[in-house]
Amino acid sequence: MKNRILGTTAFALVAASPFAALAQSADQAVVTAPSAAEATEIDEIIVTGSYRRSLEEAVDIKRKTVGFSDSIVATDVANFPEQNLAEALQRIPGVTIERNKGLGQRVNVRGLPSEFTFVSINGLATASGSGGRDVEFDIFASEIIQQVTVQKSPRAADEEGGIAGSVNISTARPFDYAGRRVVGSVEGAYNSISEKTDPKLSFLASDTWGDLGALVSFSTARRTNRTDSNSGINFRPMTRFLANSTGARGAQAMAVLARDAGVVVQNRANTAETDRIIFQDKVGDRAYLNTQDQWGGALSLQYRPSSNFSLAFDALIGRYETTEDEYDAAAYSASSRSTLETIHEYDKTTLADSGLIVLRDVSYTLTQHEMLSKERINETDYRQFGTELNWSGDSWKLHALAGYSGAEKTLDYANLKHTVYAPSRTRWTAQGGETIKSANPASIDMYNSPSSYLFEGYETSLEQISDDKYAAQIDFTKDLNLDFFPALTSVQVGARYTDKSKERQYGSLNIQGTGAGKVDYLGRPMSQSELTAISDLVPGGAYSVRDLTWSQVSNDYARRTFRYDGFYTPFNVGDYYEVSEEVVSLYAMADLNFDLGAVPVAVNGGARYVDTSITSSGYHQIQNPNGSTGYTPEPVSSDGSYDKVLPSLNITADLTDSLIFRAAASETLIRPALTDLAYKRTASWNSFRFTDGNPNLKPTYAKQWEVGLEQYLGDGGLLAVSYFWKEIEGVVRQALTGTVPNVTKYNANGSIDGVYTFDVHQPINEPGSYEVSGVELVAVVPFGQFYAPLEGFGINANYTVLDSSLTSTTKLGISMPPVGLADNTYNFTLYYDNSKFQARASYNFKDKYVEGIGYEMYPIWREGYGQIDLSASYNVTDSLQINLEGINVTDEATKGYTMDPSFPTMYELSGRRINLGLRMEF
């Protein structure tokens, strides 16, 4: 059989790859390694490039896996109507994504936070420059990937770091396919709100010459996304106007509450009382323009003189740049100069169970109106280099790898701020909130008063993150055939060393004049600057959420005008930190195969020992003898360490030829966020408090088990159900950890205020634990095997329901589930597939979840969100394919609310995306 690629194939996939060079390392492989004969047979498979074929391969991987896992393979990723890898991963059972302006960015596995997921590319932990341990998947295009496996039950040989699971990404090498391949693709992508059409180009060439092979690829793409958003930002407690205000403003707020709402405040200094009277903090209308530019190149060199020896060197580089322009017209009801004027509508019933009274519609005496022009520039340079050796003899196998993954990220932020204080009226609407003129004669039309807005500042910040990860590993596998213990078929031992470090620098500056230290711009009317209508500031015309328009200063004009000659943003030593982490891992595991009666059973068991050393440094804030605030002259370092044995057990039983029972149990961990480990100190001199990082933090641990049944239907069909349970302990939170006695506190004039004992607050591992459990259902059903006229049709669906024993409470005692945990998620794809034409309709849904807690008091929810994506492709010839994709075709809005949907916090539209592409094999 000829190894031929039709249309979009697993090989053509790599053409678009900025990172397509490394193959999946042996220690990350989750299927039993094939024999030489089996490897030869695999090389002869025809890769059709069809969606149905990709499902068959993914189901086959699942069937052979040791433990619980789910996969997507080449065509599945390449042909799904997704904008990036995160959006492709959401099709996997138990996987959901966090969206930012309509684009998938971070991945959650089984409802746990994104930092609970470990990510690797071909056996190397992935650097992304995120500033934490989580990976920002929007730097990866979906086209770069050949296979992704989400491993939910680890083996001893798998690198630790994922309580939720591990996302193992693999790409291609030249010997993955026979002969020469030259593939190119071109694509245009249209966004319905920005009305922009963006290009995407890719090219790949690969060939083998006897024992040698080489693969090179390059791709470049641009994406222009516009998002329009109306938002009412959070509840604000009346404490703002009562307990925190003195004199006439606080007294007036009390009087208005009694007069208009019948609310009599007994003690305005009692926050337990005033925190339960709510008004709307800030509302506004925003238009975002996000422009992304990606490029990447890859080189893979491979030497394979025989089927049992392979040596490869891989290099890949990439750059991800995004510029986000945000234009806000906002009204800050809780201004420091304002108070209540008239309460038009109040609500004592909706949140009565929580004891909250909400002021729905209020006129304020002096709202702070803002015109904000914000610019965020993110530049990430990614690189990965590695070498891998695989050798197998008659009964021995050797695997070794060494590599480096690194990222340099720069975040350049600017905010031009014009403000005016005037009476206004703010209220909730069905979609978010609105601010309109009040009855006060001094009130203004906030959208049409440019001469009233005065320059307040041009704020800039600069953040630089360096993320470097080195790794080396070697392991040996011995196949056994013992007469006295025939069930023991192999043992594997190995060692791994990793060295990870992150360094972060941050600084900010507020420009208020034509040069450093000058303030001659203060009080300058916005009308003296060049103004542009919102419909021209962002492409695509009128604001789409509400029927209104306004004008303000463009970010381009702000950058040209307010960044004076010699301008730079200085780094603040107080925000600097460096964290380095060395890990030595030793592991051993064994495979057993035996019959339990008539049932074949396979067992993989073992243990992994990890020894971790941490060194963290940062500057400590001090008070100078003249009363000013300073920092230690050099960073202060602190060390931490811990070790742990992590056992694992995976069992598979073939109940019939097509029915498999699985069980797994293990202990795993996720290491603390680097920002929590960072040993830097800030001081609150008036509160007599130090806030430190904590290099002695221990990981968050999880004990977990899972059982499941899988019925294989043939032709890639599958029906599966599993139940999983996790007990998670050592979650990180802030706490009082000690005191520092005899701290001298100075007055502003340099005189001694006194000598005090300061409290020290640090992140700690919280005592106790909580449980997360859930059920996953999977159905991959090709209809043709049941009814011949439906040949080519099928469904791919999954559903996950979660439950948690952890019920958090806010400072006010309001109950809520864990942040980020969605009780229900499901995906459904209906597909048709034949040798010439493919079509799919997919629906993905994530239930509501708590996104955050306002002022540590009021749960803020993200509403349940689902979207429909469509895809179709046609093979014009064996080497030419046309693709058409529609993303979010029904133009769904992203919504959120505080505690009840009648108090919306956001209504966000990111539009539809239509992609038209052409792929060619030469």
Coordinates of C-alpha atoms in Angstrom, one line a residue, residues 184-704:
G184 CA 2.0 24.7 1.2
S185 CA -1.2 26.4 2.3
V186 CA -2.8 29.8 2.1
E187 CA -5.8 31.1 4.1
G188 CA -7.9 34.2 4.5
A189 CA -9.8 34.8 7.8
Y190 CA -12.7 37.3 8.1
N191 CA -14.0 38.7 11.4
S192 CA -17.6 39.9 11.2
I193 CA -17.1 42.9 13.7
S194 CA -13.7 44.2 12.5
E195 CA -14.7 43.4 8.9
K196 CA -11.0 42.6 8.3
T197 CA -9.7 39.8 6.2
D198 CA -6.3 38.4 7.4
P199 CA -3.7 36.2 5.7
K200 CA -2.1 33.0 6.8
L201 CA 0.7 31.3 4.8
S202 CA 2.7 28.1 5.6
F203 CA 5.2 25.9 3.9
L204 CA 6.9 22.6 4.7
A205 CA 9.5 20.4 3.0
S206 CA 10.7 17.0 4.2
D207 CA 12.7 14.2 2.7
T208 CA 14.7 11.1 3.6
W209 CA 17.9 9.9 2.0
G210 CA 18.7 6.4 3.2
D211 CA 19.5 6.6 6.9
L212 CA 19.1 10.4 7.1
G213 CA 16.1 12.7 7.0
A214 CA 15.4 16.4 7.3
L215 CA 12.3 18.5 7.8
V216 CA 11.9 22.3 7.6
S217 CA 8.8 24.4 8.0
F218 CA 7.8 28.0 8.2
S219 CA 4.5 29.8 8.8
T220 CA 3.2 33.3 9.3
A221 CA -0.3 34.5 10.2
R222 CA -2.2 37.6 11.2
R223 CA -5.5 37.8 13.0
T224 CA -7.5 40.9 13.6
N225 CA -10.3 40.5 16.2
R226 CA -12.6 43.2 17.4
T227 CA -14.7 42.9 20.6
D228 CA -17.4 45.3 21.8
S229 CA -18.3 45.2 25.4
N230 CA -20.8 46.9 27.8
S231 CA -20.1 46.2 31.4
G232 CA -21.3 47.1 34.9
I233 CA -18.2 46.4 36.9
N234 CA -19.0 44.7 40.2
F235 CA -21.0 45.5 43.3
R236 CA -19.6 48.3 45.6
P237 CA -20.5 48.3 49.3
M238 CA -22.1 51.4 50.7
T239 CA -19.1 51.4 53.1
R240 CA -17.5 53.5 50.4
F241 CA -19.8 56.4 51.2
L242 CA -20.5 55.7 54.8
A243 CA -17.7 54.1 56.8
N244 CA -15.0 55.5 54.5
S245 CA -16.4 59.0 54.2
T246 CA -16.6 61.7 56.8
G247 CA -18.5 64.9 57.1
A248 CA -21.3 66.0 54.8
R249 CA -20.9 63.3 52.1
G250 CA -21.4 60.4 54.5
A251 CA -24.3 62.2 56.3
Q252 CA -26.0 62.8 53.0
A253 CA -25.7 59.2 51.9
M254 CA -27.4 58.1 55.2
A255 CA -30.2 60.6 54.6
V256 CA -30.8 59.6 51.0
L257 CA -30.9 55.9 52.0
A258 CA -33.6 56.6 54.6
R259 CA -35.6 59.0 52.4
D260 CA -35.7 57.0 49.1
A261 CA -35.2 53.4 50.2
G262 CA -36.4 53.3 53.8
V263 CA -33.0 52.0 54.8
V264 CA -31.9 53.4 58.2
V265 CA -28.2 52.8 58.9
Q266 CA -27.7 52.2 62.6
N267 CA -23.9 52.7 62.6
R268 CA -22.2 53.9 59.5
A269 CA -18.8 52.9 60.9
N270 CA -20.0 49.2 61.1
T271 CA -18.9 47.6 57.9
A272 CA -20.8 44.4 58.7
E273 CA -23.9 46.6 58.2
T274 CA -22.7 48.9 55.4
D275 CA -21.1 46.1 53.3
R276 CA -24.6 44.6 52.7
I277 CA -26.0 47.8 51.1
I278 CA -24.9 47.7 47.4
F279 CA -24.6 50.2 44.6
Q280 CA -23.0 50.0 41.1
D281 CA -19.3 50.6 41.1
K282 CA -18.5 51.6 37.5
V283 CA -20.1 51.1 34.1
G284 CA -18.9 51.8 30.7
D285 CA -18.7 50.9 27.0
R286 CA -15.6 49.5 25.5
A287 CA -14.2 48.6 22.1
Y288 CA -11.2 46.4 21.7
L289 CA -9.0 45.7 18.7
N290 CA -6.7 42.8 19.0
T291 CA -4.1 42.3 16.3
Q292 CA -2.0 39.1 16.4
D293 CA 1.0 38.3 14.3
Q294 CA 2.7 34.9 14.5
W295 CA 5.6 33.4 12.7
G296 CA 7.6 30.3 13.3
G297 CA 10.2 28.0 11.8
A298 CA 11.3 24.5 12.5
L299 CA 14.2 22.2 11.6
S300 CA 14.4 18.5 12.4
L301 CA 17.3 16.3 11.5
Q302 CA 17.0 12.5 12.0
Y303 CA 19.4 9.6 11.7
R304 CA 17.7 6.2 11.6
P305 CA 19.9 3.4 10.2
S306 CA 17.5 0.7 11.4
S307 CA 14.1 0.2 12.9
N308 CA 15.6 -0.1 16.4
F309 CA 17.8 3.0 16.5
S310 CA 17.0 6.6 16.0
L311 CA 18.9 9.8 16.8
A312 CA 17.3 13.2 16.2
F313 CA 18.1 16.9 16.7
D314 CA 15.3 19.4 16.7
A315 CA 15.2 23.2 16.7
L316 CA 12.2 25.4 16.6
I317 CA 11.7 29.1 17.1
G318 CA 8.6 31.3 17.0
R319 CA 7.4 34.8 17.8
Y320 CA 4.0 35.9 18.9
E321 CA 3.1 39.5 18.9
T322 CA -0.2 41.0 19.8
T323 CA -1.3 44.6 20.1
E324 CA -4.6 45.3 21.9
D325 CA -6.2 48.7 21.6
E326 CA -8.9 49.4 24.1
Y327 CA -11.1 52.5 24.1
D328 CA -13.3 53.1 27.1
A329 CA -16.1 55.6 27.9
A330 CA -16.7 54.9 31.6
A331 CA -18.4 56.4 34.6
Y332 CA -17.0 55.7 38.1
S333 CA -20.0 56.0 40.5
A334 CA -17.9 55.4 43.6
S335 CA -15.7 58.5 43.0
S336 CA -13.9 59.9 46.1
R337 CA -15.8 63.2 45.6
S338 CA -19.3 61.8 45.2
T339 CA -22.2 60.5 47.3
L340 CA -25.9 59.6 46.7
E341 CA -28.2 62.2 45.4
T342 CA -31.4 60.3 44.5
I343 CA -32.3 56.6 44.6
H344 CA -34.7 55.9 41.8
E345 CA -35.0 52.1 42.2
Y346 CA -33.9 49.7 44.9
D347 CA -34.2 45.9 45.4
K348 CA -34.6 44.3 48.9
T349 CA -35.9 40.9 47.6
T350 CA -33.6 39.4 45.0
L351 CA -30.7 38.8 47.4
A352 CA -32.6 38.8 50.6
D353 CA -31.3 35.4 51.5
S354 CA -27.8 36.9 51.7
G355 CA -29.1 40.0 53.5
L356 CA -28.2 42.3 50.7
I357 CA -30.1 45.4 49.6
V358 CA -29.2 46.5 46.0
L359 CA -29.6 50.1 44.7
R360 CA -30.5 49.4 41.1
D361 CA -30.9 53.0 39.7
V362 CA -29.2 56.0 41.4
S363 CA -28.2 59.6 40.7
Y364 CA -24.9 60.6 42.1
T365 CA -23.6 64.1 43.1
L366 CA -20.2 63.9 41.4
T367 CA -19.5 60.9 39.2
Q368 CA -16.0 60.5 37.8
H369 CA -16.4 60.2 34.0
E370 CA -13.4 58.8 32.2
M371 CA -12.2 58.6 28.6
L372 CA -9.5 55.9 28.6
S373 CA -7.2 55.0 25.6
K374 CA -5.3 51.8 26.5
E375 CA -2.6 50.0 24.6
R376 CA -1.2 46.6 25.4
I377 CA 1.7 45.2 23.4
N378 CA 2.7 41.7 24.1
E379 CA 5.8 40.2 22.4
T380 CA 6.8 36.6 23.1
D381 CA 9.8 34.9 21.6
Y382 CA 9.7 31.1 21.9
R383 CA 12.5 28.6 21.3
Q384 CA 13.0 25.0 21.9
F385 CA 16.0 22.8 21.1
G386 CA 16.4 19.1 21.9
T387 CA 18.0 15.8 21.0
E388 CA 16.6 12.4 21.5
L389 CA 18.0 8.9 21.3
N390 CA 16.0 5.6 21.1
W391 CA 17.6 2.2 20.9
S392 CA 16.2 -1.3 21.4
G393 CA 17.9 -4.6 21.5
D394 CA 16.6 -8.1 21.9
S395 CA 15.3 -7.4 25.4
W396 CA 16.7 -4.0 26.3
K397 CA 15.5 -0.5 25.4
L398 CA 17.3 2.7 26.0
H399 CA 15.7 6.2 25.8
A400 CA 17.6 9.4 26.4
L401 CA 16.8 13.1 25.8
A402 CA 18.2 16.5 26.6
G403 CA 16.7 19.8 25.7
Y404 CA 15.9 23.4 26.4
S405 CA 12.7 25.4 26.2
G406 CA 12.6 29.1 26.7
A407 CA 10.5 32.2 26.3
E408 CA 11.2 35.9 26.5
K409 CA 8.0 38.0 27.0
T410 CA 7.6 41.8 27.1
L411 CA 4.4 43.5 28.0
D412 CA 4.3 47.2 27.2
Y413 CA 1.1 49.0 28.6
A414 CA -0.1 52.5 28.3
N415 CA -3.3 54.3 29.5
L416 CA -4.2 57.8 28.5
K417 CA -6.7 59.1 31.0
H418 CA -9.0 62.2 30.7
T419 CA -11.6 62.8 33.5
V420 CA -14.4 65.1 34.4
Y421 CA -16.5 65.2 37.6
A422 CA -20.2 65.8 37.1
P423 CA -23.6 64.6 38.4
S424 CA -25.0 61.6 36.6
R425 CA -27.4 58.7 36.8
T426 CA -26.2 55.1 36.6
R427 CA -28.4 52.0 36.5
W428 CA -28.4 48.3 35.5
T429 CA -29.7 47.3 32.1
A430 CA -30.6 43.9 30.7
Q431 CA -27.0 43.6 29.2
G432 CA -24.8 45.5 31.7
G433 CA -25.2 49.1 32.8
E434 CA -25.6 52.6 31.5
T435 CA -24.8 56.1 32.7
I436 CA -27.1 59.0 31.5
K437 CA -27.7 62.6 32.4
S438 CA -29.4 63.1 35.8
A439 CA -31.9 65.9 36.7
N440 CA -29.1 67.9 38.2
P441 CA -28.5 71.0 35.9
A442 CA -24.7 70.4 36.2
S443 CA -25.0 66.9 34.6
I444 CA -23.3 66.3 31.3
D445 CA -23.7 63.9 28.3
M446 CA -20.6 61.8 29.0
Y447 CA -20.3 60.7 25.4
N448 CA -20.5 64.1 23.8
S449 CA -18.6 66.6 26.1
P450 CA -14.9 66.4 24.9
S451 CA -14.1 69.9 26.2
S452 CA -15.2 68.9 29.7
Y453 CA -12.7 66.1 30.0
L454 CA -9.3 67.2 31.4
F455 CA -5.9 65.4 31.0
E456 CA -5.1 63.4 34.2
G457 CA -2.1 61.3 33.1
Y458 CA -0.5 59.0 30.5
E459 CA 0.3 56.0 32.5
T460 CA 2.9 53.4 31.2
S461 CA 4.1 50.1 32.6
L462 CA 6.7 47.7 31.3
E463 CA 7.1 44.0 32.3
Q464 CA 9.8 41.6 31.1
I465 CA 9.7 37.9 31.9
S466 CA 12.4 35.4 31.1
D467 CA 11.4 31.7 31.3
D468 CA 14.1 29.0 30.9
K469 CA 13.7 25.3 31.3
Y470 CA 16.5 22.7 30.8
A471 CA 15.9 18.9 31.1
A472 CA 17.8 15.7 30.7
Q473 CA 16.5 12.2 31.1
I474 CA 17.6 8.6 30.6
D475 CA 15.7 5.4 31.2
F476 CA 16.1 1.7 30.5
T477 CA 13.4 -0.9 29.9
K478 CA 14.1 -4.6 30.3
D479 CA 11.7 -7.1 28.7
L480 CA 11.4 -10.2 30.9
N481 CA 10.4 -13.8 30.4
L482 CA 10.7 -15.4 33.8
D483 CA 9.7 -19.0 34.3
F484 CA 9.1 -18.4 38.1
F485 CA 7.1 -15.1 37.5
P486 CA 5.7 -15.2 33.9
A487 CA 3.2 -12.3 34.6
L488 CA 6.1 -9.8 35.0
T489 CA 6.7 -8.8 31.3
S490 CA 9.0 -5.7 31.7
V491 CA 10.6 -3.3 34.2
Q492 CA 11.6 0.3 33.6
V493 CA 13.9 2.5 35.6
G494 CA 15.0 6.0 34.9
A495 CA 16.2 9.4 36.1
R496 CA 15.4 13.0 35.1
Y497 CA 16.9 16.3 35.9
T498 CA 15.2 19.6 35.3
D499 CA 16.4 23.2 36.0
K500 CA 13.8 25.9 35.7
S501 CA 14.1 29.6 36.3
K502 CA 12.0 32.7 35.9
E503 CA 13.0 36.3 36.2
R504 CA 10.6 39.1 36.3
Q505 CA 11.1 42.9 36.1
Y506 CA 8.4 45.5 36.2
G507 CA 8.1 49.2 36.3
S508 CA 5.6 52.0 35.8
L509 CA 5.6 55.8 35.1
N510 CA 2.9 58.5 35.0
I511 CA 3.6 61.2 32.4
Q512 CA 1.9 64.5 33.1
G513 CA 3.9 66.9 31.0
T514 CA 6.2 67.6 28.0
G515 CA 9.3 66.2 29.8
A516 CA 10.4 64.2 32.8
G517 CA 9.0 65.7 36.0
K518 CA 6.9 68.3 34.2
V519 CA 3.1 68.7 34.8
D520 CA 2.2 71.2 32.1
Y521 CA -0.4 68.8 30.5
L522 CA -2.5 68.6 33.7
G523 CA -5.9 70.2 33.2
R524 CA -5.6 70.3 29.4
P525 CA -9.0 69.7 27.7
M526 CA -9.3 66.5 25.7
S527 CA -10.7 68.6 22.8
Q528 CA -7.2 70.1 22.3
S529 CA -6.0 66.6 21.2
E530 CA -6.8 65.0 17.9
L531 CA -10.1 63.1 18.4
T532 CA -11.4 60.2 16.4
A533 CA -14.9 58.6 16.3
I534 CA -15.1 55.2 17.9
S535 CA -16.2 53.8 14.5
D536 CA -12.9 54.8 13.1
L537 CA -10.7 54.0 16.1
V538 CA -11.5 50.3 15.5
P539 CA -12.2 48.9 12.1
G540 CA -15.7 47.6 11.4
G541 CA -17.9 50.7 11.9
A542 CA -20.4 51.5 14.6
Y543 CA -20.3 50.2 18.1
S544 CA -22.3 47.0 18.0
V545 CA -23.6 46.5 21.6
R546 CA -25.6 49.7 22.0
D547 CA -26.8 52.5 19.7
L548 CA -24.4 55.2 20.7
T549 CA -21.1 56.7 19.5
W550 CA -18.3 58.8 21.0
S551 CA -14.9 60.2 20.1
Q552 CA -11.6 60.1 21.9
V553 CA -7.8 60.1 21.5
S554 CA -6.3 57.2 19.4
N555 CA -3.4 55.2 20.9
D556 CA -1.3 56.1 17.9
Y557 CA -1.7 59.8 18.6
A558 CA -1.1 59.3 22.4
R559 CA 2.1 57.4 21.7
R560 CA 3.4 60.0 19.3
T561 CA 2.4 63.0 21.5
F562 CA 2.9 62.1 25.1
R563 CA 6.1 59.9 24.9
Y564 CA 8.6 62.8 25.0
D565 CA 12.2 62.5 23.7
G566 CA 14.3 60.3 26.1
F567 CA 11.2 58.7 27.6
Y568 CA 11.5 55.3 29.1
T569 CA 9.7 53.3 31.8
P570 CA 12.1 52.5 34.7
F571 CA 12.0 49.2 36.4
N572 CA 11.0 49.2 40.1
V573 CA 13.3 47.0 42.2
G574 CA 10.4 46.3 44.5
D575 CA 8.6 44.3 41.8
Y576 CA 11.7 42.3 40.8
Y577 CA 12.0 38.6 41.5
E578 CA 13.9 35.6 40.4
V579 CA 13.0 32.0 41.2
S580 CA 15.1 28.9 40.3
E581 CA 14.0 25.4 40.8
E582 CA 16.0 22.2 40.4
V583 CA 14.3 18.8 40.4
V584 CA 15.9 15.3 40.5
S585 CA 13.4 12.5 39.8
L586 CA 14.0 8.8 40.0
Y587 CA 11.4 6.3 39.0
A588 CA 10.8 2.6 38.6
M589 CA 7.8 0.7 37.3
A590 CA 6.8 -2.7 36.1
D591 CA 4.3 -4.1 33.6
L592 CA 2.4 -7.3 34.4
N593 CA 0.2 -9.3 32.0
F594 CA -1.8 -12.3 33.1
D595 CA -5.2 -13.9 32.8
L596 CA -7.8 -13.7 35.6
G597 CA -9.9 -16.6 34.6
A598 CA -10.8 -15.9 31.0
V599 CA -10.1 -12.2 31.3
P600 CA -6.7 -10.8 30.1
V601 CA -5.4 -8.3 32.6
A602 CA -2.6 -5.7 32.2
V603 CA -1.1 -3.9 35.2
N604 CA 1.4 -1.0 35.2
G605 CA 2.6 0.0 38.7
G606 CA 5.5 2.0 40.0
A607 CA 6.7 5.0 42.0
R608 CA 8.4 8.2 41.3
Y609 CA 10.7 10.0 43.8
V610 CA 11.1 13.8 43.3
D611 CA 13.5 16.0 45.2
T612 CA 13.1 19.7 44.7
S613 CA 15.3 22.6 45.6
I614 CA 14.2 26.2 45.3
T615 CA 16.2 29.5 45.5
S616 CA 14.2 32.7 45.3
S617 CA 15.3 36.3 45.6
G618 CA 13.7 39.8 45.6
Y619 CA 14.2 43.2 47.1
H620 CA 12.7 44.0 50.5
Q621 CA 11.0 47.3 51.1
I622 CA 12.5 49.4 54.0
Q623 CA 12.1 52.8 55.4
N624 CA 15.0 55.2 55.2
P625 CA 16.0 57.4 58.2
N626 CA 14.6 60.5 56.4
G627 CA 11.1 58.9 56.4
S628 CA 11.2 58.0 52.7
T629 CA 10.6 54.5 51.4
G630 CA 13.4 52.5 49.9
Y631 CA 14.7 49.0 49.3
T632 CA 17.5 46.7 50.3
P633 CA 20.6 47.5 48.2
E634 CA 20.7 43.9 46.9
P635 CA 18.1 41.2 46.4
V636 CA 17.5 39.1 49.5
S637 CA 17.6 35.3 48.9
S638 CA 15.9 32.4 50.6
D639 CA 16.0 28.7 49.9
G640 CA 13.3 26.0 50.2
S641 CA 13.2 22.3 49.5
Y642 CA 10.9 19.2 49.7
D643 CA 10.8 15.6 48.5
K644 CA 8.0 13.2 47.9
V645 CA 7.3 9.7 46.7
L646 CA 4.5 9.5 44.1
P647 CA 3.0 6.0 43.6
S648 CA 0.8 5.1 40.6
L649 CA -1.2 2.0 39.5
N650 CA -3.0 1.5 36.3
I651 CA -5.1 -1.7 35.5
T652 CA -6.8 -2.8 32.3
A653 CA -9.0 -5.8 31.9
D654 CA -10.3 -7.0 28.5
L655 CA -13.7 -8.3 29.6
T656 CA -14.5 -9.2 26.0
D657 CA -12.9 -8.5 22.6
S658 CA -14.5 -5.1 22.6
L659 CA -15.3 -4.3 26.3
I660 CA -12.5 -2.9 28.5
F661 CA -12.5 -2.2 32.2
R662 CA -10.0 0.3 33.5
A663 CA -8.9 1.4 36.9
A664 CA -6.2 3.7 38.1
A665 CA -4.9 5.2 41.4
S666 CA -2.1 7.6 42.0
E667 CA -0.7 10.5 43.9
T668 CA 0.5 13.6 42.1
L669 CA 1.3 17.2 42.7
I670 CA 1.3 20.7 41.3
R671 CA 4.1 23.1 42.4
P672 CA 3.3 26.5 43.8
A673 CA 3.0 29.6 41.6
L674 CA 6.3 31.4 41.1
T675 CA 4.8 34.6 42.3
D676 CA 4.0 33.0 45.6
L677 CA 7.6 31.6 45.9
A678 CA 9.1 35.0 45.0
Y679 CA 11.0 36.2 48.1
K680 CA 10.2 39.9 47.8
R681 CA 8.8 42.1 50.5
T682 CA 6.4 45.0 50.6
A683 CA 5.6 47.0 53.7
S684 CA 2.5 48.8 54.9
W685 CA 3.9 51.2 57.4
N686 CA 0.6 52.5 58.7
S687 CA -0.8 49.0 59.1
F688 CA 2.5 47.6 60.6
R689 CA 2.5 44.8 58.1
F690 CA 5.0 43.1 55.8
T691 CA 3.9 41.0 52.9
D692 CA 6.4 38.4 51.7
G693 CA 6.7 35.6 49.2
N694 CA 7.4 32.1 50.6
P695 CA 10.1 29.9 49.0
N696 CA 9.3 27.3 51.6
L697 CA 5.8 26.6 50.2
K698 CA 5.2 22.9 49.5
P699 CA 3.2 21.6 46.5
T700 CA -0.5 21.1 46.4
Y701 CA -1.0 17.3 46.5
A702 CA -3.8 15.1 45.2
K703 CA -4.7 11.5 45.9
Q704 CA -6.9 10.2 43.0

